[in-house]
Coordinates of C-alpha atoms and ligand atoms in Angstrom, one line a residue:
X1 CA 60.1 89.2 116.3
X2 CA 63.6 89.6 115.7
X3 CA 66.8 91.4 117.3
X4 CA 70.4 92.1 117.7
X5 CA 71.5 89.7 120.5
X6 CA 74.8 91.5 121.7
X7 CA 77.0 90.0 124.6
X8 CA 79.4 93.0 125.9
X9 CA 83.4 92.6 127.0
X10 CA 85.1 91.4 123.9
X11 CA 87.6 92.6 121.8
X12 CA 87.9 93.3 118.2
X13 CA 90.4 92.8 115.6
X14 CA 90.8 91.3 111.9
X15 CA 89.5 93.8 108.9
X16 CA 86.2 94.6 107.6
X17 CA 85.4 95.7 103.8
X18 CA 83.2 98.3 103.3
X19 CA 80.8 98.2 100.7
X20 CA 79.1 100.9 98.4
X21 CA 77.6 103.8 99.5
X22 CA 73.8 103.0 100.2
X23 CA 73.2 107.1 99.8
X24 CA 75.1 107.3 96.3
X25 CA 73.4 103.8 94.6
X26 CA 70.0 104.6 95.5
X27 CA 70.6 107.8 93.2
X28 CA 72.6 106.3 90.5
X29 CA 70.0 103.8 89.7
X30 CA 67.5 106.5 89.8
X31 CA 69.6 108.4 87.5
X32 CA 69.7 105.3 85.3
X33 CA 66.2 105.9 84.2
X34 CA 67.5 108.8 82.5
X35 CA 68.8 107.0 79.3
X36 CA 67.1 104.0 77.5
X37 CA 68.9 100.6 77.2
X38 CA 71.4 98.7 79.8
X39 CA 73.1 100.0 82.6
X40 CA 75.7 98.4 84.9
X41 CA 76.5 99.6 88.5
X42 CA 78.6 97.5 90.3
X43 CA 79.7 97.9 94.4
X44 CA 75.8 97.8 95.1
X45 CA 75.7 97.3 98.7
X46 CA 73.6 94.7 99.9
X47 CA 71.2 96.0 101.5
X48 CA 66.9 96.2 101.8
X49 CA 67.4 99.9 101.1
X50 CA 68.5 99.3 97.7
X51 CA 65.7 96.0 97.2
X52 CA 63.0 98.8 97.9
X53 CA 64.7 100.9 95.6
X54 CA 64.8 98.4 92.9
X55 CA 61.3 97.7 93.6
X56 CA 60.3 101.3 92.1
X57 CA 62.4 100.9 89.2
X58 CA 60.8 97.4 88.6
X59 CA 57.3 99.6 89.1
X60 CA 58.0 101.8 85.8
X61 CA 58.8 99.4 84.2
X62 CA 63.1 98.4 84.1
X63 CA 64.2 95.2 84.5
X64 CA 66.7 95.0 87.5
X65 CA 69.2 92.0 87.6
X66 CA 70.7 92.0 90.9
X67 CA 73.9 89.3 91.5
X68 CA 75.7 89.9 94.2
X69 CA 77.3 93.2 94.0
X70 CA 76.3 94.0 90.2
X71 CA 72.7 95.4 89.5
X72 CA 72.0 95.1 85.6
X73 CA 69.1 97.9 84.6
X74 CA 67.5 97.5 81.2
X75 CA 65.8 100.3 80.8
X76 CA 62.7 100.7 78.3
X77 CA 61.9 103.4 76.1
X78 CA 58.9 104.0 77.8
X79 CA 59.2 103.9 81.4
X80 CA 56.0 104.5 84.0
X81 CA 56.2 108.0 85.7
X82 CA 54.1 107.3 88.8
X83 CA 55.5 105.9 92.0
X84 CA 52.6 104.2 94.4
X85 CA 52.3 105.1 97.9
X86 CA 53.5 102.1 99.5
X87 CA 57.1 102.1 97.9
X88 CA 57.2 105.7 98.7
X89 CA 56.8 105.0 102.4
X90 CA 58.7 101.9 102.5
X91 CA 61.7 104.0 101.0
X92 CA 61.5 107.9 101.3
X93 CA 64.8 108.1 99.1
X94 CA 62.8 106.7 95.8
X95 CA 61.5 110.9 95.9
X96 CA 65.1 111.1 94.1
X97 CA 63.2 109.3 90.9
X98 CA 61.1 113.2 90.6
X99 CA 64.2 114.7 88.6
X100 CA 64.8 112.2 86.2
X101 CA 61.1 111.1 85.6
X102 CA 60.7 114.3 85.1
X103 CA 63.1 114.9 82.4
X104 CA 62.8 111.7 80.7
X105 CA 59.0 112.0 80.4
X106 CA 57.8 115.7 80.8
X107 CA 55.4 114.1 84.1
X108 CA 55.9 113.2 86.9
X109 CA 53.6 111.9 90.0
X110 CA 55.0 111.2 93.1
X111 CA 53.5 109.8 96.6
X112 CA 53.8 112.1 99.5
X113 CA 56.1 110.3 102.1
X114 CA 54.8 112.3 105.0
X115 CA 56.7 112.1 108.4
X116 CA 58.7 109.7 109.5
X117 CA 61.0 108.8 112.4
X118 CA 64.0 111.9 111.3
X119 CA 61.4 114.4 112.0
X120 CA 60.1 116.8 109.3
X121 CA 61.5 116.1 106.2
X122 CA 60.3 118.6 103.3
X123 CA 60.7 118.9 99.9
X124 CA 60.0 122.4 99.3
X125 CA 63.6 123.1 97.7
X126 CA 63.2 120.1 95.3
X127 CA 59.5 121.7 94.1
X128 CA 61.0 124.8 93.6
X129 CA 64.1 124.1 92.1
X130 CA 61.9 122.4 89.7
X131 CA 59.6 125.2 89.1
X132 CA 62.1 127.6 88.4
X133 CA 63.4 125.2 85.6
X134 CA 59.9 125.5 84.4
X135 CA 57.7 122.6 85.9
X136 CA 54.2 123.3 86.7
X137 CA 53.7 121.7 90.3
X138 CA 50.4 120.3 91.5
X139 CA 49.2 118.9 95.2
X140 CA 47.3 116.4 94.9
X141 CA 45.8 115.2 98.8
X142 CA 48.2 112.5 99.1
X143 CA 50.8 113.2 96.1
X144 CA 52.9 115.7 94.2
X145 CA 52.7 116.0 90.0
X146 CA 55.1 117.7 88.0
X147 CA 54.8 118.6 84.5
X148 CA 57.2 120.3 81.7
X149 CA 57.9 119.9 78.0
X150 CA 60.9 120.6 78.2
X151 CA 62.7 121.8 81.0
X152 CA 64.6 125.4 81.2
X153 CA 68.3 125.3 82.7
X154 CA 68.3 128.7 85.1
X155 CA 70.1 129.7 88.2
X156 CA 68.9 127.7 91.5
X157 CA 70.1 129.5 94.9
X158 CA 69.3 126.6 97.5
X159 CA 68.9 128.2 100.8
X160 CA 70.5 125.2 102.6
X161 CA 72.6 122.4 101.0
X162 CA 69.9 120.1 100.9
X163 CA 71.2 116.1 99.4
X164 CA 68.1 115.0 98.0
X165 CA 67.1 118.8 96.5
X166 CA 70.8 118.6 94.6
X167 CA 70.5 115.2 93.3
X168 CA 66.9 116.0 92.0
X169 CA 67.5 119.3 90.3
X170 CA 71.1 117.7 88.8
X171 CA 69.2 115.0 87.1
X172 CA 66.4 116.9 86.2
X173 CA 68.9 119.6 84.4
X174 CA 70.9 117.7 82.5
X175 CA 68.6 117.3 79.8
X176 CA 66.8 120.8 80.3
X177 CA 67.2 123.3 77.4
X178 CA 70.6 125.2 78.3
X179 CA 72.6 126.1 81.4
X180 CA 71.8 125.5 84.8
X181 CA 73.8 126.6 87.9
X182 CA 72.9 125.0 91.1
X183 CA 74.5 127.3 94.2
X184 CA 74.9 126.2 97.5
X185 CA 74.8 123.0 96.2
X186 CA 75.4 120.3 99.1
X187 CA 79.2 118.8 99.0
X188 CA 79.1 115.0 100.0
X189 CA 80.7 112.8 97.7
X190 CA 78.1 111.2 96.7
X191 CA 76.9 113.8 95.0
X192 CA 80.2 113.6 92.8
X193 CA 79.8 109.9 92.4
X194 CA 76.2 111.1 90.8
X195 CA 77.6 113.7 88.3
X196 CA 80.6 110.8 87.1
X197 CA 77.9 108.7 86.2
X198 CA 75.7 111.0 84.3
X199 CA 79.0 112.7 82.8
X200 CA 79.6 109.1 81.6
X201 CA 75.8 108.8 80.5
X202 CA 77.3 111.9 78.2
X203 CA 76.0 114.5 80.5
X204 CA 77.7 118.2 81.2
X205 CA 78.1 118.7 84.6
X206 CA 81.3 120.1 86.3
X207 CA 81.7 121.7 89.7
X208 CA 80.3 118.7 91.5
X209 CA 81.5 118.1 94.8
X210 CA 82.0 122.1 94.9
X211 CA 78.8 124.3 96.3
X212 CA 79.0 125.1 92.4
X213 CA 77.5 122.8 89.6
X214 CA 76.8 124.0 86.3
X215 CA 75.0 121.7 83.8
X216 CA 74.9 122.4 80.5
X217 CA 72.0 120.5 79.2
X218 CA 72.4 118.1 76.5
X219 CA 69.4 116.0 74.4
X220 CA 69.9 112.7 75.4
X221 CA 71.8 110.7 77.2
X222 CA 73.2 107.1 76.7
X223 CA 73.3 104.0 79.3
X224 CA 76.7 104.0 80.8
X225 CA 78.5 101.5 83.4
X226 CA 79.5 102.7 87.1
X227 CA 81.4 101.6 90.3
X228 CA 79.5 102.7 93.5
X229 CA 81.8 105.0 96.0
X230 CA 82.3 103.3 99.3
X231 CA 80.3 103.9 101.9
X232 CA 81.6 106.5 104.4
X233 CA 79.2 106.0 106.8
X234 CA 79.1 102.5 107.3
X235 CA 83.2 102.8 107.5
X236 CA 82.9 105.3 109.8
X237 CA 80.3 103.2 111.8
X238 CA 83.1 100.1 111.5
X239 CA 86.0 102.7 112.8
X240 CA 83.5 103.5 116.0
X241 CA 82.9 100.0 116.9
X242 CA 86.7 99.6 116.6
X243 CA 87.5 102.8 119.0
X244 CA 85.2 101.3 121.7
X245 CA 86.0 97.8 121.5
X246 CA 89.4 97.4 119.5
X247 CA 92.2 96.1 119.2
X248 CA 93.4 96.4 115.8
X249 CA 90.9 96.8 113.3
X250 CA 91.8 97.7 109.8
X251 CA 88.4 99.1 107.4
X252 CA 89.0 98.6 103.7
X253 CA 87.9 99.5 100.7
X254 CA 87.7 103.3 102.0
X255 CA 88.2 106.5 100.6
X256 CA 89.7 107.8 103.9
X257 CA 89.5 112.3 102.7
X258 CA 85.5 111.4 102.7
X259 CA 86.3 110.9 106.3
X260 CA 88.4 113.9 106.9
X261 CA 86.1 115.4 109.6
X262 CA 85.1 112.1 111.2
X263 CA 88.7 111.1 111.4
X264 CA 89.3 114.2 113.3
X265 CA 86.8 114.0 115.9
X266 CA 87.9 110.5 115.9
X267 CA 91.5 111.9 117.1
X268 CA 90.3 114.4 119.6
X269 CA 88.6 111.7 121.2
X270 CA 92.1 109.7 121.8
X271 CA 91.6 106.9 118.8
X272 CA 94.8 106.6 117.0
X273 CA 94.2 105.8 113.4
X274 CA 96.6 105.0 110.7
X275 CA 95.4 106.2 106.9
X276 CA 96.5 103.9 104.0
X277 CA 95.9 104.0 100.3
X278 CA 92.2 102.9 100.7
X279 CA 91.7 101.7 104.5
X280 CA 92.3 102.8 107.5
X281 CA 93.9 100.7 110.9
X282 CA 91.7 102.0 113.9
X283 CA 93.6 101.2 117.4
X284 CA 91.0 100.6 120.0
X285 CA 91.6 100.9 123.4
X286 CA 93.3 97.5 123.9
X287 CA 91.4 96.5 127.2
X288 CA 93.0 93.0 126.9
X289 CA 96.3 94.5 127.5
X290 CA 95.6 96.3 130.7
X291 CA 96.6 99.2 129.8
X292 CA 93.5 101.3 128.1
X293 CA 93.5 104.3 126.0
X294 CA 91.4 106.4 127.7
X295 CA 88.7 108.4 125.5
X296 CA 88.5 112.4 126.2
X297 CA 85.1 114.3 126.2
X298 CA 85.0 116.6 122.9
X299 CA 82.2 118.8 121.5
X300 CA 80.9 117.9 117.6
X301 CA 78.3 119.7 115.4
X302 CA 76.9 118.2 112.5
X303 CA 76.3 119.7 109.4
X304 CA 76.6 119.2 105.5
X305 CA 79.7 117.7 103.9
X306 CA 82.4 118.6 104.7
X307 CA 81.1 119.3 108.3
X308 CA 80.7 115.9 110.7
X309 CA 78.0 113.7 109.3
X310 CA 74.6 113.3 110.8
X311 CA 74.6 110.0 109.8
X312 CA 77.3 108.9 112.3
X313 CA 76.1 111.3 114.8
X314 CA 74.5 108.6 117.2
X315 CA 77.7 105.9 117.2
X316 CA 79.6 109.2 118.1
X317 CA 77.5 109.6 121.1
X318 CA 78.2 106.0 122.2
X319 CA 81.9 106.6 122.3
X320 CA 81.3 110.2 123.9
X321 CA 79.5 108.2 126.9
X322 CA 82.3 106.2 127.5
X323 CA 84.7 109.7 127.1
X324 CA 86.2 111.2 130.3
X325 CA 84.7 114.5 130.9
X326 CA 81.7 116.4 129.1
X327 CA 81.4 116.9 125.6
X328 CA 78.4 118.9 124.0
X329 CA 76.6 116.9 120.7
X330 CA 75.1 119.4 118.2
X331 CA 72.6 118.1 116.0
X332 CA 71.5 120.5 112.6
X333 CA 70.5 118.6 110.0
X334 CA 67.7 116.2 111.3
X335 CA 65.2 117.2 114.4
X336 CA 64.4 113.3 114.8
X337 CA 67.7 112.6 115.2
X338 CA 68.4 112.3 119.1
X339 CA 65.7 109.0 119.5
X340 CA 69.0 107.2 120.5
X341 CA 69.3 109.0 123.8
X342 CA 66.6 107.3 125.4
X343 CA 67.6 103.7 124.8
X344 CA 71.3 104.7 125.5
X345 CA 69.8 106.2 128.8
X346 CA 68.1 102.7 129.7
X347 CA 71.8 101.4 129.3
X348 CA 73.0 103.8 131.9
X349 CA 74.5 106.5 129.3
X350 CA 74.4 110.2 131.2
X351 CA 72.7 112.5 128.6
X352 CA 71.1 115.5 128.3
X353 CA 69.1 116.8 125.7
X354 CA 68.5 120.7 125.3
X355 CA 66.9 121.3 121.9
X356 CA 69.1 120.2 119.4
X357 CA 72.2 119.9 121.7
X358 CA 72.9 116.7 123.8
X359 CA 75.4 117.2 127.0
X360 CA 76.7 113.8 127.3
X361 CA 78.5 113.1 131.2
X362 CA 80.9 110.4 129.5
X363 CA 83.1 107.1 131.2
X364 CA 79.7 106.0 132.5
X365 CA 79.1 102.4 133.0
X366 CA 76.7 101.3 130.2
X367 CA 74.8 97.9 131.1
X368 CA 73.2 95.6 129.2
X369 CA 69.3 96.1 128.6
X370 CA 66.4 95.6 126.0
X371 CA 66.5 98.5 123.6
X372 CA 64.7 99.3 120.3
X373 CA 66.7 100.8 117.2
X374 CA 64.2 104.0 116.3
X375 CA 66.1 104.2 113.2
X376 CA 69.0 102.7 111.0
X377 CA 71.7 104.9 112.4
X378 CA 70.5 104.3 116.2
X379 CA 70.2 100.1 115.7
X380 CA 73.7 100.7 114.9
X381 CA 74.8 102.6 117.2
X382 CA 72.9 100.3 120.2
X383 CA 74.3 97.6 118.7
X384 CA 77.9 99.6 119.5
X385 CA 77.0 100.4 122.8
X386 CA 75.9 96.6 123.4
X387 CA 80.0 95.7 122.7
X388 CA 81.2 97.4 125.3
X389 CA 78.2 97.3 127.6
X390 CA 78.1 94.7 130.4
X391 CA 76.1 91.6 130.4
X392 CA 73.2 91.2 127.3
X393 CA 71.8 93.8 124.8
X394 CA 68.9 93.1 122.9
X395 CA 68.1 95.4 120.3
X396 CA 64.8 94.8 118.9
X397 CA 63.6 96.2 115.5
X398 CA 66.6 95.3 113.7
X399 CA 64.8 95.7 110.7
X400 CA 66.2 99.4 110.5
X401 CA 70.0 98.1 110.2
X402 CA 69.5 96.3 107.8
X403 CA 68.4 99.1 105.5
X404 CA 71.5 100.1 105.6
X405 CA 73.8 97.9 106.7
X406 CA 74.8 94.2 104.6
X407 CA 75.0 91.5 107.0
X408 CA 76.0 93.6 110.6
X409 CA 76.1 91.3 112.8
X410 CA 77.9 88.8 111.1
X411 CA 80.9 91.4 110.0
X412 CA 81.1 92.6 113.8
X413 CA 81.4 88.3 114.8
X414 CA 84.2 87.9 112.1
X415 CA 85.6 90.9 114.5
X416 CA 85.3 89.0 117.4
X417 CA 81.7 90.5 118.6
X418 CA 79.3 88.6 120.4
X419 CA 76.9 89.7 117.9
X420 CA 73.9 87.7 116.7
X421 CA 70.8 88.0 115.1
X422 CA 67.7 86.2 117.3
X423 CA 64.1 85.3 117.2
X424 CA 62.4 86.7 120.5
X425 CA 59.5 84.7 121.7
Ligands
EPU1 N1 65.0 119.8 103.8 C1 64.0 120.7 103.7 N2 63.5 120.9 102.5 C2 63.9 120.3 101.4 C3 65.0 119.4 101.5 C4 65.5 119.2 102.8 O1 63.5 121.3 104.7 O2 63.4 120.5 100.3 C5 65.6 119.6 105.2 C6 65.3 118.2 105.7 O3 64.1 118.3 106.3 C7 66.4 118.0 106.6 C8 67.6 118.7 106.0 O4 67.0 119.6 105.1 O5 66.2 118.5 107.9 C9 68.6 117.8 105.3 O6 68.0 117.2 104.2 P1 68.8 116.7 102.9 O7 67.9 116.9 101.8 O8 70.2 117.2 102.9 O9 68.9 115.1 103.2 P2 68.2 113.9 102.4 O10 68.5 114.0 101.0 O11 66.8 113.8 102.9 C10 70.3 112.4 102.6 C11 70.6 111.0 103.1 C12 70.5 111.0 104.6 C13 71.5 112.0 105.2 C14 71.3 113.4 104.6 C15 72.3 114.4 105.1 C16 69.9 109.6 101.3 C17 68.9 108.6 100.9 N3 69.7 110.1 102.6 O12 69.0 112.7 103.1 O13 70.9 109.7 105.0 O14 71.4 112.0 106.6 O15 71.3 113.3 103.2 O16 73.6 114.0 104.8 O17 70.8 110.0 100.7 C18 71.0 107.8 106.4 O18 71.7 107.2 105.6 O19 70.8 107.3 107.6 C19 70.3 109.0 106.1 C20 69.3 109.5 106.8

C-alpha cells in the first residue's frame, strides 16, 4: 500500500509548470471520435485520468499514441458505440463519449456509473437534452442506450449549468440536422477549449464560454490538431501550497483570467500575487524570515464558472484553518464534497459542518497524522495541509492524486517539500 509521506516546516520557492487541463482533454479526445482519420492533441497532462480515458477510446476501436505530452488518435471509420462497465467505473468522465457516439453512429450504449465518492451524480440533463434533439432513450438495469438517425438541433434550457450535460449535448449537436441553442450553458473554459477544437474539426459553434451556444449543425466533420488549455485547477492547487508554505513561487504556463475568482479569494485571505503574461508569482508567508503574513478568515461559495471552483474548494479549506478568525465554506455543486473535513480534523483543523456549509475556527495548529485522500481534490489538499503541519503526514490512498495530478509529489520536492511517495508495510 502506498502514500504521500509529507514532512511539515519547510519552505517553498522555485516555479512549477502547469500542465493541461485534465477536465478539458478527457473531452477533446472524446470529441475526437467525432471525425474519422488522425487527430493530434498536444499539452495532454499526464495523468491516470486521461490513461483510463484512452483506455475507452482504445475499446471502440481508435488507436491512441501517447508520447509524452502528445496523444495521436487514429480514428476508424467504424468505431464501437458501447462502453463496458468497468471503464465506466474506473472513469465516470468517459459518460462524455454519449454525445459524440451518438452522432457519429445513431447508437449509443453506455454503463451506468452509479455513485461514487462526490455524492449523487446524475445525468438526467444529458438524457434529456438528448431526447429533445430527438434520441429515443432506454434503461437498461445496469446501462443507458441512446438511439437517433439523425439528430434534430432544438432549443435546450438546462436548469443548472451542468459541465458534463454541456459538453455532451455540444458534441452531439454539431452534426444534428439544423440549429441548436444550448441556454444556461455552463461557462468554464474548458468548455471553450471544446468548441475551438470542434470549430477546427469544421464545426459551427459560437457563444461558447457564454451561457449561450448556438450550433449550427454541419454533416461531417474532419480530424483536426489541438493544444490542451492549462489546467486551472491544478495551478490553483500549486498557488495554495505556495500561500501556506511560500516563499516565492512562480506557476507557469497559466491562463491567470481562468483564475479570476480564485485569485480573489486568494487576496482576501492576505496572499499577495503578482499576474504575468501566463504565470503568476504567489508570495507565501515567508516564515523563514520571521516575519509572517498572517492569513485572514474570509467566507467562499462555490458555484459554476465564473463562481469559485469546487474543485479547489478543499486546498481552500486548508489555508482557511490556518486564517485568523472564522470564515464560512459554501459548498453547491457536489454533496460529497466535504470528506476532507474529517481527516483535516484528525490533523487538528477546527471545522464545522452544517449541511453544505463548513465554519472553519482558522490559525489552529494542524499536526502531523495518518490520513486517507477520499478523493483527488482531498489527497491534494492533505498533502497541503501535511506542508505546514508539524511532524509526519501520511496520506494513504494516493491513488486518487494521481488521477489528476502528473507527478505531485515530486513537483512540490523541486519546491522544496518534504514530499514523497512510500510503500507502507
Ligand atoms: N448534475 C445533475 N444532473 C445532470 C448533470 C449534473 O444532477 O444531468 C449535478 C451533479 O450531480 C452535480 C452538479 O450537477 O451535483 C455538477 O455537475 P456537472 O455536470 O457540472 O459536473 P461534471 O461534468 O460531472 C465536471 C468536472 C468536475 C468538476 C465539475 C464542476 C470533469 C471530468 N469533471 O464534472 O471535476 O468539479 O465539472 O466544475 O470535467 C475534478 O476534477 O476533481 C472534478 C470533480
Amino acid at each position: 500500500m502506498s502514500a504521500f509521506l509529507v514532512r511539515g516546516g519547510r519552505e517553498l520557492s522555485g516555479t512549477v509548470r502547469v500542465g493541461g487541463a485534465k477536465n478539458s482533454a478527457l473531452k477533446l479526445v472524446a470529441a475526437a471520435l467525432l471525425a474519422e482519420g488522425r487527430s493530434v492533441i498536444r499539452n495532454v497532462p499526464d495523468i491516470m485520468d486521461m490513461a483510463a480515458m484512452a483506455a475507452v477510446l482504445r475499446e471502440l476501436g481508435v488507436t491512441v499514441t501517447a508520447d509524452d505530452d502528445v496523444y495521436v488518435l487514429d480514428v476508424p471509420s467504424e468505431v464501437g458505440n458501447s462502453t463496458p462497465a468497468h471503464l465506466v467505473k474506473r472513469l465516470r468522465a468517459s459518460l462524455v463519449v454519449l454525445g459524440p457516439l451518438l452522432a457519429r453512429c445513431g447508437r449509443v450504449r453506455v454503463a451506468q456509473p452509479g455513485g461514487c465518492n462526490l455524492g449523487s451524480r446524475g445525468i438526467d440533463m444529458h438524457l434529456s437534452g438528448l431526447e429533445r434533439l430527438g434520441a429515443t432513450i432506454t434503461y437498461g438495469e445496469d446501462y443507458v442506450e441512446a438511439e437517433a438517425d439523425r439528430l434534430v438541433g432544438a432549443d435546450l434550457e438546462l436548469p443548472y449549468a451542468s459541465v458534463g450535460a454541456t459538453e455532451n449535448l455540444l458534441m452531439a449537436a454539431v452534426t444534428a440536422k439544423g440549429t441548436t441553442r444550448i441556454m444556461n450553458a455552463a461557462r468554464e473554459p474548458e468548455i471553450a477549449d471544446l468548441a475551438a477544437y470542434l470549430t477546427s474539426m469544421g464545426a459551427q459553434v459560437g457563444g461558447a464560454g457564454t451561457s449561450q451556444i448556438a450550433i449550427h449543425g454541419v454533416t461531417r466533420l474532419s480530424p483536426a490538431n489541438h493544444v490542451v488549455v492549462p489546467d486551472r485547477i491544478e495551478a490553483g492547487t500549486y498557488a495554495a501550497a505556495a500561500a501556506l508554505a511560500g516563499g516565492e513561487v512562480k506557476v507557469d504556463a497559466v491562463v491567470p483570467g481562468h483564475l479570476r475568482m480564485a485569485l480573489s479569494k486568494l487576496r482576501a485571505l492576505g496572499v499577495e500575487i503578482d499576474e504575468g503574461d501566463g504565470h503568476l508569482v504567489v508570495h507565501g508567508p515567508l516564515r523563514a524570515t520571521g516575519n509572517p503574513r498572517r492569513l485572514r478568515a474570509v467566507d467562499i461559495v462555490t458555484l459554476p464558472y465564473p463562481g469559485f471552483p469546487t474543485d479547489l474548494q478543499p486546498q481552500l479549506l486548508v489555508l482557511l484553518s490556518q486564517a485568523h478568525g472564522s470564515s464560512m465554506l459554501t459548498e453547491n455543486v457536489f454533496d460529497g464534497r466535504f470528506s476532507v473535513v474529517d481527516q483535516l480534523r484528525l490533523m487538528g483543523a477546527d471545522i464545522t459542518l452544517e449541511g453544505h456549509h463548513a465554519i472553519v475556527r482558522g490559525a489552529r495548529l494542524l499536526r502531523g497524522a495518518p490520513v486517507r485522500a477520499t478523493d483527488l481534490r482531498a489527497g491534494a489538499a492533505l498533502v497541503l495541509a501535511g506542508l505546514v503541519a508539524e511532524g509526519e503526514t501520511v496520506v494513504a490512498e494516493p491513488h486518487h492524486v494521481d488521477r489528476g495530478y502528473s507527478d505531485f509529489a515530486t513537483r512540490l520536492r523541486a519546491l522544496g517539500a518534504d514530499v514523497e511517495r512510500t510503500d507502507l508495510h
